[in-house]
Coordinates of C-alpha atoms in Angstrom, one line a residue:
X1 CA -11.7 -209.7 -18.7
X2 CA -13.9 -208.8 -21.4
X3 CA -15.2 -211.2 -24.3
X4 CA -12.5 -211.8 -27.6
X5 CA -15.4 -213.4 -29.5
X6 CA -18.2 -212.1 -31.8
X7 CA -21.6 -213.0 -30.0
X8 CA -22.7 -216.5 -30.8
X9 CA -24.9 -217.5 -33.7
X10 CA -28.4 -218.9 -33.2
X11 CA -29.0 -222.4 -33.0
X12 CA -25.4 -223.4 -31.9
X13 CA -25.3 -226.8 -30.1
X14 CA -21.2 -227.4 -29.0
X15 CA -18.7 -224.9 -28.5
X16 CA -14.9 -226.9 -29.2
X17 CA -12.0 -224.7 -27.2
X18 CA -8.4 -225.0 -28.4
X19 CA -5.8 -223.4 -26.1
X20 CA -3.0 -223.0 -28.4
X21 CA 0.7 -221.8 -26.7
X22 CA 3.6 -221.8 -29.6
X23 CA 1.8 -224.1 -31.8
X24 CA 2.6 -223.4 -35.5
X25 CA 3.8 -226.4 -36.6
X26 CA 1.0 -228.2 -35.0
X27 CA -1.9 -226.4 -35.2
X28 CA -2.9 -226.4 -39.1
X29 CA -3.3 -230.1 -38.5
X30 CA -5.2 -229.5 -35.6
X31 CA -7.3 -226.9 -37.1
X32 CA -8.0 -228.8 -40.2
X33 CA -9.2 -231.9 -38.2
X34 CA -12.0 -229.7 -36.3
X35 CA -12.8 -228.4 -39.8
X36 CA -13.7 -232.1 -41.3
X37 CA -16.2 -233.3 -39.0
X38 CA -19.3 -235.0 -40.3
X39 CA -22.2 -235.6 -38.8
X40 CA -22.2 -232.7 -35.8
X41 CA -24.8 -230.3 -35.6
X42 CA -24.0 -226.8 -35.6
X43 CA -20.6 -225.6 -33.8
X44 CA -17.8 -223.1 -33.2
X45 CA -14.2 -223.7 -32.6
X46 CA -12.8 -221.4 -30.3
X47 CA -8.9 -221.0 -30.1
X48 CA -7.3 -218.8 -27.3
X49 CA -3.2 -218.0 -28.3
X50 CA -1.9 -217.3 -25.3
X51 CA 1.7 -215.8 -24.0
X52 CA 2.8 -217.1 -27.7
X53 CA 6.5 -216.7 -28.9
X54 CA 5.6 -218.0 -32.6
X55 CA 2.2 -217.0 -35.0
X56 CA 0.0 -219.4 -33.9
X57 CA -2.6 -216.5 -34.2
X58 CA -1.8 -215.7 -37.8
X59 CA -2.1 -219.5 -38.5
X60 CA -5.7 -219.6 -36.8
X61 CA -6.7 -216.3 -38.5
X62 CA -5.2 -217.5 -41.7
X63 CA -7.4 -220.8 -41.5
X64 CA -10.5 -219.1 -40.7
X65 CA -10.3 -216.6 -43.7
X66 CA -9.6 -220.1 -45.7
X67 CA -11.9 -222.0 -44.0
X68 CA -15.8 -219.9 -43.8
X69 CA -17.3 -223.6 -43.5
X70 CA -16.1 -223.2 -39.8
X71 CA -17.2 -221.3 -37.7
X72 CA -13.3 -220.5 -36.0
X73 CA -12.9 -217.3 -33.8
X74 CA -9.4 -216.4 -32.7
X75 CA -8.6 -214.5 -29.5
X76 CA -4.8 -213.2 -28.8
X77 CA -3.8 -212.7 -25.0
X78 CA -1.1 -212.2 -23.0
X79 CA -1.6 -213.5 -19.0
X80 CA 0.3 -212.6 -16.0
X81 CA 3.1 -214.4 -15.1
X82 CA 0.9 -216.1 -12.3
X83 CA -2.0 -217.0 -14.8
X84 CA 0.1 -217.7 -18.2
X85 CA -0.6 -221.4 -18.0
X86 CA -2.7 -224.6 -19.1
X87 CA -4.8 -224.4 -16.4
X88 CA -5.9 -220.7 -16.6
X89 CA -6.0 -220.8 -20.1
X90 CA -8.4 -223.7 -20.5
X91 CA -10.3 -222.6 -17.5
X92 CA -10.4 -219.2 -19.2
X93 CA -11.7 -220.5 -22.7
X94 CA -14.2 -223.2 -21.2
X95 CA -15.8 -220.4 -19.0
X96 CA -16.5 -218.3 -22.2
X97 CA -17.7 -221.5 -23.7
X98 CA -20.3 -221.7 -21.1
X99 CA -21.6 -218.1 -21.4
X100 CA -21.7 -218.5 -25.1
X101 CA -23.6 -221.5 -25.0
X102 CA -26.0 -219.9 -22.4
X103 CA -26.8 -217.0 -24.7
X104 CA -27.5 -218.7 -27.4
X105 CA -30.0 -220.8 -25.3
X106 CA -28.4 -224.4 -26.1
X107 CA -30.3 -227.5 -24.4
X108 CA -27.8 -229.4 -23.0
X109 CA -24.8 -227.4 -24.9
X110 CA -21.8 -228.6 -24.5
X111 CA -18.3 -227.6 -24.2
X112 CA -15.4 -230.0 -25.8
X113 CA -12.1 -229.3 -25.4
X114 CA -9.2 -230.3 -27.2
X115 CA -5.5 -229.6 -27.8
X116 CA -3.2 -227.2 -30.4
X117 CA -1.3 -230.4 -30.9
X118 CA -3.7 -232.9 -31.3
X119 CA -5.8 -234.1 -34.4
X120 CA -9.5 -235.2 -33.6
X121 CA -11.1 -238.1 -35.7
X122 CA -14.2 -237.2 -38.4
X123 CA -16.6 -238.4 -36.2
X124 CA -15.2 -236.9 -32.7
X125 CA -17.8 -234.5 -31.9
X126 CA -20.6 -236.0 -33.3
X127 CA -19.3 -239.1 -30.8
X128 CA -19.2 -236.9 -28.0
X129 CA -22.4 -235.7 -28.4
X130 CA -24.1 -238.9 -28.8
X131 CA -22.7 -240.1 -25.7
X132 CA -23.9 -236.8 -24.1
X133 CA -27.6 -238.0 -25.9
X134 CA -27.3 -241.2 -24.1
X135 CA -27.2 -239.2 -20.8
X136 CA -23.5 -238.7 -20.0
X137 CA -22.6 -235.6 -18.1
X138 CA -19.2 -235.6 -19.6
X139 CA -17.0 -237.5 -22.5
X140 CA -13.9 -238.6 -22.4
X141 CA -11.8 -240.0 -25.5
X142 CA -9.5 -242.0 -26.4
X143 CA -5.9 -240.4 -26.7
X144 CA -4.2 -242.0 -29.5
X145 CA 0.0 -241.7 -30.0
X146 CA 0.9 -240.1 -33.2
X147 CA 3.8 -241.3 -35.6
X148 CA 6.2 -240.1 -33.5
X149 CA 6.0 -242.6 -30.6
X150 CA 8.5 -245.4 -31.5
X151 CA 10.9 -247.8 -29.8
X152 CA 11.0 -248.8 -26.4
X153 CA 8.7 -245.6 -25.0
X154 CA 6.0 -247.3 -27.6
X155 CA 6.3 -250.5 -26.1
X156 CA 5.8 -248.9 -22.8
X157 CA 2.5 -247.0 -23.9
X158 CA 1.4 -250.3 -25.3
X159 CA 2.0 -252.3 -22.2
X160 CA 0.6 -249.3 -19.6
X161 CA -2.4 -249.1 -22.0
X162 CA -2.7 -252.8 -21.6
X163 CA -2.4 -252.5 -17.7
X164 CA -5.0 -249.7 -17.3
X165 CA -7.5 -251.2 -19.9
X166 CA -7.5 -254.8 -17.8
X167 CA -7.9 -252.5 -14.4
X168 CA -10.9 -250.8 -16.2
X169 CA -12.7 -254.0 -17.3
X170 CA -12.1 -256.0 -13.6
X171 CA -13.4 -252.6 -12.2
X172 CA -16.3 -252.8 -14.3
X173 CA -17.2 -256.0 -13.6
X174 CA -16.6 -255.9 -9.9
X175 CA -19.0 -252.8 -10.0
X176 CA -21.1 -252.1 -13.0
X177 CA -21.2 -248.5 -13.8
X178 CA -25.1 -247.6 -15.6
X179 CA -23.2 -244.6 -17.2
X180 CA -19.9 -245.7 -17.8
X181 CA -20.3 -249.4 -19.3
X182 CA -18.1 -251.9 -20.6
X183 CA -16.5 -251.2 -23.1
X184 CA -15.0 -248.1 -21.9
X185 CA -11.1 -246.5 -21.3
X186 CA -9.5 -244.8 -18.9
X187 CA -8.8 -241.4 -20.3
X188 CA -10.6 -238.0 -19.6
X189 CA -7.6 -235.7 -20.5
X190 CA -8.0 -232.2 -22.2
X191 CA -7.5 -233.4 -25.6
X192 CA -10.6 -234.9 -25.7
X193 CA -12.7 -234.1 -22.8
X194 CA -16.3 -232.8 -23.0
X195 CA -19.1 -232.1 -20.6
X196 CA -22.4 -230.1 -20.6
X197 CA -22.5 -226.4 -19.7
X198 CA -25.0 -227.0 -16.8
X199 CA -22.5 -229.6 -15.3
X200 CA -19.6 -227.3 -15.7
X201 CA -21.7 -224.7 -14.2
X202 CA -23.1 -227.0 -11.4
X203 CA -19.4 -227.3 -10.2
X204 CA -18.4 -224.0 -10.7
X205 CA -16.4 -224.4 -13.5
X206 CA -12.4 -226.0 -13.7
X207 CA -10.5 -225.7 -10.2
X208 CA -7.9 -223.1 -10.3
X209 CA -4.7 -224.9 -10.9
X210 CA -1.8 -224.8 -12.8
X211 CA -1.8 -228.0 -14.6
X212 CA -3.6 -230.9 -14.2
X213 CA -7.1 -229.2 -15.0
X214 CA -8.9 -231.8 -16.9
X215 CA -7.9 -234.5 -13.7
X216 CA -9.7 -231.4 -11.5
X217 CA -12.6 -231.1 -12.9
X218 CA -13.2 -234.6 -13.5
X219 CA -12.8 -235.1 -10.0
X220 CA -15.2 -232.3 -9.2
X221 CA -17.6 -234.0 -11.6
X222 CA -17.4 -237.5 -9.8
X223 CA -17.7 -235.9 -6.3
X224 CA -20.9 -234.1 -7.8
X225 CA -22.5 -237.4 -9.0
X226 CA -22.0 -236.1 -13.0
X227 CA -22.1 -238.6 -15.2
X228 CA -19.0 -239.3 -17.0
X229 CA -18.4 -241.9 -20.1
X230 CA -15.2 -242.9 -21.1
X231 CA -16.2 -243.7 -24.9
X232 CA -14.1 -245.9 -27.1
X233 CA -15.8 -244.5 -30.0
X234 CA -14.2 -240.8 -29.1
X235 CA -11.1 -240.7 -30.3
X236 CA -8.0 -238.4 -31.1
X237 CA -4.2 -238.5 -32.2
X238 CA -2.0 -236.4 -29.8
X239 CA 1.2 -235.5 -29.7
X240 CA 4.6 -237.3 -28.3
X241 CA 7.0 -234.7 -28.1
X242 CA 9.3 -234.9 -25.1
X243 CA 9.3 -231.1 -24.6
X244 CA 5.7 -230.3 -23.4
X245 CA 4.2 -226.9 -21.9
X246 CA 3.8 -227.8 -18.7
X247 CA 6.2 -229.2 -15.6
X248 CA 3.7 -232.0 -15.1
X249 CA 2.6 -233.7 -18.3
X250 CA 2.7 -236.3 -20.7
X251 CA 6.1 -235.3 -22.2
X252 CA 7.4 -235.5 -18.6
X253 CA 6.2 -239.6 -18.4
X254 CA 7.5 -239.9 -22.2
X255 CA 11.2 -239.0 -21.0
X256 CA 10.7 -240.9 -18.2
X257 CA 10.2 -243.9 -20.5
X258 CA 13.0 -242.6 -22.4
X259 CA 15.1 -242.8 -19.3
X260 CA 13.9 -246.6 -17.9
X261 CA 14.3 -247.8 -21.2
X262 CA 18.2 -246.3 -21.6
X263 CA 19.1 -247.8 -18.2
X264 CA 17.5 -250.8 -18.6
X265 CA 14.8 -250.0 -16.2
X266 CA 11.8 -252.4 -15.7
X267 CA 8.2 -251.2 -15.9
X268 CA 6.3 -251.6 -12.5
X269 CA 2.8 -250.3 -11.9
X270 CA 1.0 -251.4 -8.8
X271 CA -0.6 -254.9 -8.4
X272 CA -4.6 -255.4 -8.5
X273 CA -4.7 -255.9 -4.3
X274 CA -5.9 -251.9 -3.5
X275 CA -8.7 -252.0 -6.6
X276 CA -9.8 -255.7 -5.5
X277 CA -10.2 -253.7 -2.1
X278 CA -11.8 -250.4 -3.1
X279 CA -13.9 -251.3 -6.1
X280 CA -16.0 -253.9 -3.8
X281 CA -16.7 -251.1 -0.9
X282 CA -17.8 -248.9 -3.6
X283 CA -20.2 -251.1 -4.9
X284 CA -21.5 -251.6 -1.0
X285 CA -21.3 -248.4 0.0
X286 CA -23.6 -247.1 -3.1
X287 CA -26.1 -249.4 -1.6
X288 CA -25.9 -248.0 1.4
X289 CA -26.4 -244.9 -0.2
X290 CA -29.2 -245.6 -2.2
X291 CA -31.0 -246.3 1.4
X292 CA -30.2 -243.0 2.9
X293 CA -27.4 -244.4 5.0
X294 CA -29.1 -246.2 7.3
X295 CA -27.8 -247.2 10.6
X296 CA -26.6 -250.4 12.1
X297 CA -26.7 -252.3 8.8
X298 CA -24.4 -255.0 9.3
X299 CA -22.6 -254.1 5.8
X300 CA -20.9 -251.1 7.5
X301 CA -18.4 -253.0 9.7
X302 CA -17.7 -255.2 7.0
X303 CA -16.7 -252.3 4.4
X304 CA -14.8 -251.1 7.2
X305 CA -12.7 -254.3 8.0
X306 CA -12.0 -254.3 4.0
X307 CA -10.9 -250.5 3.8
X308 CA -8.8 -251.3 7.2
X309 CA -11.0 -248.1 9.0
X310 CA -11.9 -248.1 12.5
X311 CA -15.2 -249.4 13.7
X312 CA -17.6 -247.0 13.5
X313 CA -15.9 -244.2 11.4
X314 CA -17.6 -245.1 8.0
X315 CA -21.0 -244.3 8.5
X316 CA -20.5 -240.7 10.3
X317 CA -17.6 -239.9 7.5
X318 CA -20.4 -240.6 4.8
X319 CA -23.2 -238.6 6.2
X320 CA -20.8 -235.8 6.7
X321 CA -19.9 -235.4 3.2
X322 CA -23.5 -234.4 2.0
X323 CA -26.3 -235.8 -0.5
X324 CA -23.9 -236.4 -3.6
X325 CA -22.6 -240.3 -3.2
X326 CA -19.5 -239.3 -5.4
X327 CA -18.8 -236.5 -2.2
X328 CA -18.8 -239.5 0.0
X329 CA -16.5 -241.9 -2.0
X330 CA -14.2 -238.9 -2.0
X331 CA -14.0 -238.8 1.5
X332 CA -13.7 -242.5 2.2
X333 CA -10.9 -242.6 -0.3
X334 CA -9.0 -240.1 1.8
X335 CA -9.6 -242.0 4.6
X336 CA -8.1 -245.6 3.0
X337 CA -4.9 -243.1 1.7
X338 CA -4.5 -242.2 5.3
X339 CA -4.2 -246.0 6.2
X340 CA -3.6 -247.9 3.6
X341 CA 0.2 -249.7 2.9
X342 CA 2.5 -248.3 0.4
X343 CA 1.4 -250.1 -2.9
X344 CA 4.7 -252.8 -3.9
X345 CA 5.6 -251.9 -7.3
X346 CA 5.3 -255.2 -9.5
X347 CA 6.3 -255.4 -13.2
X348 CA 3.8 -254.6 -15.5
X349 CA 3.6 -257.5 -17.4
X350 CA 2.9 -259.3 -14.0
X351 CA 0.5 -256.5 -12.8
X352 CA -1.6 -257.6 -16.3
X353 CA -1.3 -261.6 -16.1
X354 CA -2.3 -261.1 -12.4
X355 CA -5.4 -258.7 -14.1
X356 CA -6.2 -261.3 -16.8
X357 CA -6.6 -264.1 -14.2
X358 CA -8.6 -262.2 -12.1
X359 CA -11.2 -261.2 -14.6
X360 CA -11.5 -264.6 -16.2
X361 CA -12.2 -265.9 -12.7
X362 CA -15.1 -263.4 -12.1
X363 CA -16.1 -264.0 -15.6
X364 CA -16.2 -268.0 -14.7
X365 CA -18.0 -266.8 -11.5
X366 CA -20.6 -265.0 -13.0
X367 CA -21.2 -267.3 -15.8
X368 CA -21.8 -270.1 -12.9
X369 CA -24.5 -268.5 -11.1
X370 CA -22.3 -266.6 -8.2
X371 CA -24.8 -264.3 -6.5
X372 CA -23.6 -260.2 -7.2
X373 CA -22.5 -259.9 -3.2
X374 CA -19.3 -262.8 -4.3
X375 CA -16.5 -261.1 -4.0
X376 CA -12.7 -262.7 -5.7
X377 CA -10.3 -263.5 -3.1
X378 CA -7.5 -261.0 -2.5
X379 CA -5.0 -261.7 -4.7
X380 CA -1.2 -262.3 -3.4
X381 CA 1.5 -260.0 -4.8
X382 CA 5.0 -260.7 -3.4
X383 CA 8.1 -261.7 -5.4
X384 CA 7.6 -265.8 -5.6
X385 CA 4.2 -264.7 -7.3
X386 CA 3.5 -265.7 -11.2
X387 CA 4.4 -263.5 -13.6
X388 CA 2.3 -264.5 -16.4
X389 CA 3.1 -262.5 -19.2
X390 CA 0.3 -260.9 -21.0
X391 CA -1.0 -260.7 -24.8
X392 CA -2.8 -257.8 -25.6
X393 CA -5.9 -259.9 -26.5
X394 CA -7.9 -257.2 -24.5
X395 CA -7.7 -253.7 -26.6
X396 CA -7.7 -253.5 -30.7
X397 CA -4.7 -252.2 -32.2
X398 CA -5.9 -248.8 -32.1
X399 CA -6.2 -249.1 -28.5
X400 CA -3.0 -250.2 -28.3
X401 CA -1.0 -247.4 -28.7
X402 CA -3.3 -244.8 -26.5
X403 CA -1.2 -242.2 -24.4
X404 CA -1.8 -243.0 -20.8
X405 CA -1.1 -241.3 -17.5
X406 CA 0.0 -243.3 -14.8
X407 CA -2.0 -243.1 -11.7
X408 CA -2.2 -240.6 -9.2
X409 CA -5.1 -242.0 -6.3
X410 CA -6.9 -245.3 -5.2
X411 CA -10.3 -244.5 -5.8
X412 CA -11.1 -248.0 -7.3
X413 CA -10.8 -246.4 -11.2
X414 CA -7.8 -246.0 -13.0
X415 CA -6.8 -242.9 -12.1
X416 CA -4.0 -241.0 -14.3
X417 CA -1.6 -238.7 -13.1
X418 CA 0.8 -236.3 -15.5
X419 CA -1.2 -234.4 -17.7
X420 CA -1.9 -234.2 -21.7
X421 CA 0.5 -232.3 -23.5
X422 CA -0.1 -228.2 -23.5

C-alpha cells in the first residue's frame, strides 16, 4: 500500500501514531492533548481513520488546518474485512512511522503510539523520550481512568491497580531490573507505548494479530533482550466506555466489573506463590546466562526443582532458544505453563495483604544484611490463610485509578491480558 503522508521534514525526532475508528466525540480532545506538549523536540502526529462510520477524518483535517503548530497528517482508508482492525491498523501506521523516521535519518527515532480516545499529559512525549535517553528500548505509561469510571467498577480498578503495583515492586526486589527500576508500573498498552525504530525494526515490526498488538510486541521485545521501562512519569487519561472496538479489550474487563459487582461477585486474582517461584529462577537463570550457560553448575537442578522441570531439561531448553536471554525465559516459561498447577483464585484484598507482607519481609531482609541468593519462603495460600486487608499506601492517588488488564501468563512480571480500548 502506498504512503498517505507528505515526506517527512528534516530534523524530525518522534513520530506519535493515532489509529482513530469512529472517534468524533473523542478525538478533538485527543488531538488537542498531542498539540500542547512542552518540552519535545521536533514531531509529527500521525492519525490513520480507518473503516470509519462517523467524520473522524474531517475532525483531524479540521484540527490540522486550525492547528499549523502541529505537524498532524491525516490518512483515510478502508481495509478488508480480514485486516479492518486494531492490530492491522496500528501495525499499519507504526510501520510507516518507522520508514518515516528512517528517511529523515533520526538517531534513535522513535515511534509513540497512542489512542483516538485517550488524552496524553503536557509532558508525555518529552517523558518518553527521556526515558528512551536513559537507554530504554521501549516506554510504557501509565494509563489513567477518565471521569467516567465510577462506582463499584472504580473500586475494582483501584484495588487491581493496587494488586499489580505490590506484584511489581516484590518482583523488583526479588530481581532488580537495570532498565526497568523501582519505581515502575505494569502497563505497556497502546495508549501509551513507545519504542525506537531500530528495536521495532530488530523484531520485525508488531505480530500480525487482531487485537492484543501492543502485549505482541512487547513480548517480541522481551524475547529480543529490548529494553523496556515502565515509567511512572509517562502518563495518559483513557477512556472507560463499556463499548470498545475490539472483542478483547478493556471495555470487555470494565463490563465484567460491571457484572461482579451487580451480582455481588468477589474480586479474586491469583495469590503471590507462582511469582515467588518464577521471579527467583529468573534472577538465577540470567546468571547462568551471563556465563554462557555453562554446564554442571549446581544452580541448574536447583532452578529446576523450583520450576517443578525434569532433571536435566533446563539447561538443553536454554541453549536451544539462542543468544537473546529474554528468548530463553520465554521458553522456560512455557515449560512451567506446561506443568505448573492451576493458580487458586484468592480475593484481592488478600492477594495484596499477602503482597504487602511479603515485601516488608524482604525489605526487613535486605536491610539486615541477607546475602542477594536469600530467597522468602513460599508463601501459603489456602482458605484458613489471613486475609489482611490492604491500604493503598503503595501508589499516589493518581496511580490509583490506572486502567489495568488482568493477567494473561506467569513469566514472573505482571502480565495484562484484555487490551486498551480501540
Amino acid at each position: 500500500m502506498a504512503a498517505a503522508f507528505p515526506p517527512p521534514r528534516p530534523g524530525l525526532r518522534a513520530s506519535v501514531v493515532v489509529p482513530v475508528r469512529d472517534e468524533a466525540r473523542r478525538l478533538p480532545a485527543a488531538l488537542q492533548a498531542l498539540a500542547d506538549q512542552h518540552g519535545a523536540p521536533p514531531f509529527e502526529v500521525l492519525v490513520l481513520v480507518n473503516n470509519t462510520r462517523d467524520d473522524s477524518a474531517a475532525i483531524a483535517r479540521r484540527f490540522a488546518a486550525q492547528r499549523p503548530d502541529c505537524v498532524l497528517h491525516v490518512a483515510e482508508l478502508d481495509f478488508a474485512p480480514q485486516d479492518a482492525h486494531v492490530g492491522h491498523a496500528r501495525r499499519w501506521l507504526m510501520d510507516e512511522a518507522s520508514h518515516r523516521l528512517a528517511a529523515a535519518g533520526a538517531v534513535r527515532g522513535v515511534i509513540a503510539s497512542t489512542d483516538g480516545d485517550s488524552r496524553v499529559a503536557p509532558g508525555w512525549l518529552a517523558a518518553t523520550l527521556a526515558a528512551v535517553d536513559a537507554g530504554a528500548d521501549a516506554v510504557g505509561g501509565r494509563l489513567l481512568a477518565d471521569a467516567d469510571a465510577q462506582g463499584q467498577p472504580a473500586r475494582a480498578q483501584r484495588w487491581d491497580t493496587l494488586y499489580r503495583l505490590a506484584r511489581e515492586r516484590l518482583a523488583s526486589l526479588l530481581d532488580p531490573e537495570d532498565g526497568d527500576p523501582w519505581p515502575r508500573h505494569h502497563q505497556h498498552f497502546g495508549a501509551s507505548l513507545a519504542v525506537t525504530a531500530e528495536a521495532y525494526g530488530r523484531v520485525g515490526g508488531v505480530p500480525p494479530v487482531r487485537w492484543l498488538e501492543d502485549e505482541a510486541l512487547v513480548e517480541a521485545l522481551r524475547r529480543a533482550d529490548a529494553r523496556v521501562r515502565h515509567s511512572p512519569a509517562v502518563r495518559v487519561v483513557t477512556s472507560s466506555r463499556r463499548q470498545g472496538r475490539v472483542d478483547v479489550g478493556l471495555s470487555w474487563q470494565l463490563r465484567e466489573w460491571d457484572r461482579q459487582a451487580r451480582q455481588h461477585l468477589p474480586l479474586c486474582v491469583e495469590g503471590a506463590g507462582e511469582l515467588l517461584r518464577l521471579v527467583p529462577a529468573r534472577r538465577r537463570l540470567r546468571r547462568l546466562w551471563r556465563h554462557a550457560w555453562p554446564a554442571g553448575d549446581p544452580a541448574w537442578p536447583a532452578i529446576e526443582a523450583l520450576l517443578a522441570l525434569r532433571p536435566g531439561t533446563l539447561g538443553p531448553l536454554c541453549r536451544a532458544a539462542g543468544g537473546a536471554f529474554g528468548a530463553a525465559w520465554a521458553a522456560v516459561c512455557g515449560a512451567r505453563a506446561a506443568v505448573a498447577p492451576a493458580p487458586v483464585p484468592v480475593p484481592i484484598d488478600r492477594a495484596v495483604g499477602e503482597l504487602r507482607r511479603l515485601i516488608a519481609a524482604h525489605t526487613a531482609h535486605a536491610a539486615g544484611g541477607a546475602g542477594e541468593e536469600r530467597w522468602l519462603p513460599l508463601p501459603r495460600v489456602d482458605a484458613a490463610a489471613d486475609g489482611g486487608v490492604a491500604t493503598p499506601s503503595l501508589v499516589s492517588p493518581l496511580q490509583e485509578n490506572a486502567m489495568t488488564r488482568p493477567p494473561r501468563n506467569r513469566c514472573g512480571n505482571s502480565q495484562p491480558g484484555p487490551g486498551s480500548p480501540a
